[in-house]
mmCIF file of C-alpha atoms in Angstrom:
data_model
loop_
_atom_site.group_PDB
_atom_site.id
_atom_site.type_symbol
_atom_site.label_atom_id
_atom_site.label_comp_id
_atom_site.label_asym_id
_atom_site.label_seq_id
_atom_site.Cartn_x
_atom_site.Cartn_y
_atom_site.Cartn_z
ATOM 1 C CA UNK A 1 61.711 -62.715 -74.792
ATOM 2 C CA UNK A 2 58.195 -63.738 -75.881
ATOM 3 C CA UNK A 3 58.463 -66.971 -73.889
ATOM 4 C CA UNK A 4 59.382 -64.987 -70.763
ATOM 5 C CA UNK A 5 56.440 -62.620 -71.268
ATOM 6 C CA UNK A 6 53.990 -65.498 -71.723
ATOM 7 C CA UNK A 7 55.428 -67.235 -68.660
ATOM 8 C CA UNK A 8 54.922 -64.088 -66.569
ATOM 9 C CA UNK A 9 51.341 -63.728 -67.775
ATOM 10 C CA UNK A 10 50.582 -67.367 -66.957
ATOM 11 C CA UNK A 11 52.140 -67.112 -63.471
ATOM 12 C CA UNK A 12 50.336 -63.824 -62.733
ATOM 13 C CA UNK A 13 47.107 -65.406 -63.939
ATOM 14 C CA UNK A 14 47.734 -68.382 -61.641
ATOM 15 C CA UNK A 15 48.354 -66.117 -58.653
ATOM 16 C CA UNK A 16 45.206 -64.168 -59.500
ATOM 17 C CA UNK A 17 43.152 -67.377 -59.393
ATOM 18 C CA UNK A 18 44.852 -68.597 -56.218
ATOM 19 C CA UNK A 19 44.039 -65.253 -54.582
ATOM 20 C CA UNK A 20 40.374 -65.619 -55.559
ATOM 21 C CA UNK A 21 40.349 -69.152 -54.104
ATOM 22 C CA UNK A 22 41.824 -67.880 -50.816
ATOM 23 C CA UNK A 23 39.349 -64.987 -50.654
ATOM 24 C CA UNK A 24 36.482 -67.398 -51.352
ATOM 25 C CA UNK A 25 37.574 -69.587 -48.429
ATOM 26 C CA UNK A 26 37.522 -66.590 -46.082
ATOM 27 C CA UNK A 27 34.610 -64.503 -47.406
ATOM 28 C CA UNK A 28 31.452 -66.182 -48.634
ATOM 29 C CA UNK A 29 29.598 -63.087 -49.844
ATOM 30 C CA UNK A 30 31.721 -61.479 -52.518
ATOM 31 C CA UNK A 31 32.485 -61.760 -56.179
ATOM 32 C CA UNK A 32 35.550 -60.821 -58.129
ATOM 33 C CA UNK A 33 36.617 -60.261 -61.685
ATOM 34 C CA UNK A 34 40.294 -60.348 -62.511
ATOM 35 C CA UNK A 35 42.667 -59.505 -65.305
ATOM 36 C CA UNK A 36 46.301 -60.547 -65.665
ATOM 37 C CA UNK A 37 49.122 -59.395 -67.878
ATOM 38 C CA UNK A 38 52.942 -59.428 -67.821
ATOM 39 C CA UNK A 39 53.013 -56.648 -65.196
ATOM 40 C CA UNK A 40 50.750 -58.360 -62.643
ATOM 41 C CA UNK A 41 47.036 -58.729 -62.103
ATOM 42 C CA UNK A 42 44.087 -56.681 -60.978
ATOM 43 C CA UNK A 43 40.931 -57.741 -59.191
ATOM 44 C CA UNK A 44 37.622 -55.950 -59.139
ATOM 45 C CA UNK A 45 36.141 -57.091 -55.843
ATOM 46 C CA UNK A 46 32.461 -56.673 -55.091
ATOM 47 C CA UNK A 47 31.825 -57.110 -51.389
ATOM 48 C CA UNK A 48 33.007 -55.951 -47.985
ATOM 49 C CA UNK A 49 36.705 -56.846 -48.066
ATOM 50 C CA UNK A 50 39.385 -54.479 -46.805
ATOM 51 C CA UNK A 51 42.567 -53.755 -48.737
ATOM 52 C CA UNK A 52 44.642 -55.355 -45.957
ATOM 53 C CA UNK A 53 42.567 -58.549 -46.257
ATOM 54 C CA UNK A 54 43.178 -58.661 -50.007
ATOM 55 C CA UNK A 55 46.907 -58.186 -49.457
ATOM 56 C CA UNK A 56 46.936 -61.001 -46.887
ATOM 57 C CA UNK A 57 45.080 -63.246 -49.364
ATOM 58 C CA UNK A 58 47.598 -62.492 -52.141
ATOM 59 C CA UNK A 59 50.488 -63.336 -49.819
ATOM 60 C CA UNK A 60 48.784 -66.526 -48.624
ATOM 61 C CA UNK A 61 48.018 -67.538 -52.202
ATOM 62 C CA UNK A 62 51.659 -67.030 -53.193
ATOM 63 C CA UNK A 63 52.879 -69.140 -50.278
ATOM 64 C CA UNK A 64 50.373 -71.906 -50.926
ATOM 65 C CA UNK A 65 51.374 -72.065 -54.607
ATOM 66 C CA UNK A 66 55.038 -72.170 -53.603
ATOM 67 C CA UNK A 67 54.231 -74.982 -51.155
ATOM 68 C CA UNK A 68 52.792 -77.157 -53.911
ATOM 69 C CA UNK A 69 49.091 -76.261 -54.058
ATOM 70 C CA UNK A 70 49.348 -75.697 -57.819
ATOM 71 C CA UNK A 71 45.680 -76.595 -58.326
ATOM 72 C CA UNK A 72 44.814 -73.147 -56.899
ATOM 73 C CA UNK A 73 46.011 -71.621 -60.194
ATOM 74 C CA UNK A 74 42.994 -73.079 -62.009
ATOM 75 C CA UNK A 75 39.549 -71.566 -61.454
ATOM 76 C CA UNK A 76 36.188 -72.772 -62.859
ATOM 77 C CA UNK A 77 34.985 -69.223 -63.599
ATOM 78 C CA UNK A 78 38.030 -68.260 -65.645
ATOM 79 C CA UNK A 79 37.557 -66.622 -69.023
ATOM 80 C CA UNK A 80 39.323 -69.626 -70.577
ATOM 81 C CA UNK A 81 36.452 -71.866 -69.442
ATOM 82 C CA UNK A 82 33.854 -69.332 -70.587
ATOM 83 C CA UNK A 83 35.443 -68.969 -74.042
ATOM 84 C CA UNK A 84 35.754 -72.745 -74.374
ATOM 85 C CA UNK A 85 32.068 -73.127 -73.482
ATOM 86 C CA UNK A 86 30.947 -70.444 -75.925
ATOM 87 C CA UNK A 87 33.111 -71.825 -78.730
ATOM 88 C CA UNK A 88 31.995 -75.446 -78.302
ATOM 89 C CA UNK A 89 28.302 -74.587 -77.925
ATOM 90 C CA UNK A 90 28.425 -72.352 -81.007
ATOM 91 C CA UNK A 91 30.275 -74.985 -83.002
ATOM 92 C CA UNK A 92 27.779 -77.689 -81.966
ATOM 93 C CA UNK A 93 24.781 -75.608 -83.031
ATOM 94 C CA UNK A 94 26.451 -74.554 -86.279
ATOM 95 C CA UNK A 95 27.213 -78.189 -87.100
ATOM 96 C CA UNK A 96 23.596 -79.219 -86.562
ATOM 97 C CA UNK A 97 22.173 -76.415 -88.680
ATOM 98 C CA UNK A 98 24.937 -76.797 -91.266
ATOM 99 C CA UNK A 99 24.196 -80.512 -91.643
ATOM 100 C CA UNK A 100 20.476 -79.755 -91.969
ATOM 101 C CA UNK A 101 21.071 -77.113 -94.633
ATOM 102 C CA UNK A 102 23.051 -79.649 -96.689
ATOM 103 C CA UNK A 103 20.090 -82.047 -96.572
ATOM 104 C CA UNK A 104 17.192 -79.814 -97.564
ATOM 105 C CA UNK A 105 16.286 -76.883 -99.755
ATOM 106 C CA UNK A 106 16.905 -73.373 -98.496
ATOM 107 C CA UNK A 107 13.695 -71.641 -99.531
ATOM 108 C CA UNK A 108 12.314 -69.162 -97.003
ATOM 109 C CA UNK A 109 9.195 -71.317 -96.433
ATOM 110 C CA UNK A 110 11.359 -74.195 -95.329
ATOM 111 C CA UNK A 111 13.585 -72.196 -92.942
ATOM 112 C CA UNK A 112 10.929 -72.027 -90.227
ATOM 113 C CA UNK A 113 10.171 -75.729 -90.600
ATOM 114 C CA UNK A 114 13.904 -76.486 -90.488
ATOM 115 C CA UNK A 115 14.262 -74.439 -87.315
ATOM 116 C CA UNK A 116 11.451 -76.323 -85.571
ATOM 117 C CA UNK A 117 12.673 -79.705 -86.802
ATOM 118 C CA UNK A 118 16.329 -79.086 -86.062
ATOM 119 C CA UNK A 119 16.049 -76.828 -83.005
ATOM 120 C CA UNK A 120 15.696 -79.614 -80.414
ATOM 121 C CA UNK A 121 18.781 -81.386 -81.791
ATOM 122 C CA UNK A 122 20.687 -78.090 -81.753
ATOM 123 C CA UNK A 123 19.733 -77.529 -78.103
ATOM 124 C CA UNK A 124 20.758 -81.075 -77.195
ATOM 125 C CA UNK A 125 24.116 -80.667 -78.920
ATOM 126 C CA UNK A 126 24.665 -77.292 -77.228
ATOM 127 C CA UNK A 127 23.932 -78.837 -73.817
ATOM 128 C CA UNK A 128 26.357 -81.693 -74.503
ATOM 129 C CA UNK A 129 28.981 -79.163 -75.599
ATOM 130 C CA UNK A 130 28.451 -77.186 -72.380
ATOM 131 C CA UNK A 131 28.858 -80.340 -70.278
ATOM 132 C CA UNK A 132 32.111 -81.245 -72.057
ATOM 133 C CA UNK A 133 33.417 -77.688 -72.128
ATOM 134 C CA UNK A 134 33.993 -77.165 -68.398
ATOM 135 C CA UNK A 135 36.532 -79.967 -67.858
ATOM 136 C CA UNK A 136 38.080 -79.191 -71.239
ATOM 137 C CA UNK A 137 38.307 -75.478 -70.409
ATOM 138 C CA UNK A 138 39.880 -76.291 -67.038
ATOM 139 C CA UNK A 139 42.470 -78.498 -68.763
ATOM 140 C CA UNK A 140 43.207 -75.802 -71.371
ATOM 141 C CA UNK A 141 43.574 -73.282 -68.565
ATOM 142 C CA UNK A 142 45.975 -75.543 -66.677
ATOM 143 C CA UNK A 143 48.062 -76.245 -69.786
ATOM 144 C CA UNK A 144 48.067 -72.880 -71.559
ATOM 145 C CA UNK A 145 46.710 -69.858 -69.700
ATOM 146 C CA UNK A 146 47.794 -70.314 -66.050
ATOM 147 C CA UNK A 147 50.805 -71.665 -64.215
ATOM 148 C CA UNK A 148 50.791 -72.650 -60.555
ATOM 149 C CA UNK A 149 54.589 -72.964 -60.472
ATOM 150 C CA UNK A 150 55.343 -69.341 -59.668
ATOM 151 C CA UNK A 151 58.988 -69.801 -58.707
ATOM 152 C CA UNK A 152 60.565 -66.760 -57.098
ATOM 153 C CA UNK A 153 57.729 -64.428 -58.055
ATOM 154 C CA UNK A 154 57.453 -61.514 -55.643
ATOM 155 C CA UNK A 155 54.557 -59.261 -54.702
ATOM 156 C CA UNK A 156 55.565 -55.683 -55.431
ATOM 157 C CA UNK A 157 52.452 -53.954 -54.106
ATOM 158 C CA UNK A 158 48.765 -54.294 -53.462
ATOM 159 C CA UNK A 159 46.825 -51.095 -53.891
ATOM 160 C CA UNK A 160 43.249 -49.957 -53.939
ATOM 161 C CA UNK A 161 42.253 -48.185 -57.131
#
């Protein structure tokens, strides 16, 4: 039961991303924020796109996924990528400051000096973490949070809220 629920979420998430890709191909001036669960997905669309155009994009996305364009299920602005980036950057900075705190004394006079001495290394490590995080987040998304193999998934309805 849990496996089926997770599979539905991943497939809905993949269709959500594919829909955003299709909309992006057709409309250059819009942005969207989506959310998927076991019941389907929702998109908050900011821009001049009609409900009928969104429905056409969902249907096109479904067909393109079914026809093998599974890469459409992965999107660079997904929350999975954002969480991966935040986690790696935070971990990198914490490691730098943690290593520094093990080396020196922790008196309040030294904390400012430590910040100025260690800050550039922390920024460098955060930047490296950010560079690594995007491809890693995309891979995590592909493996765990989306699925481009939607099978016999059907579109029940598209509605404006």
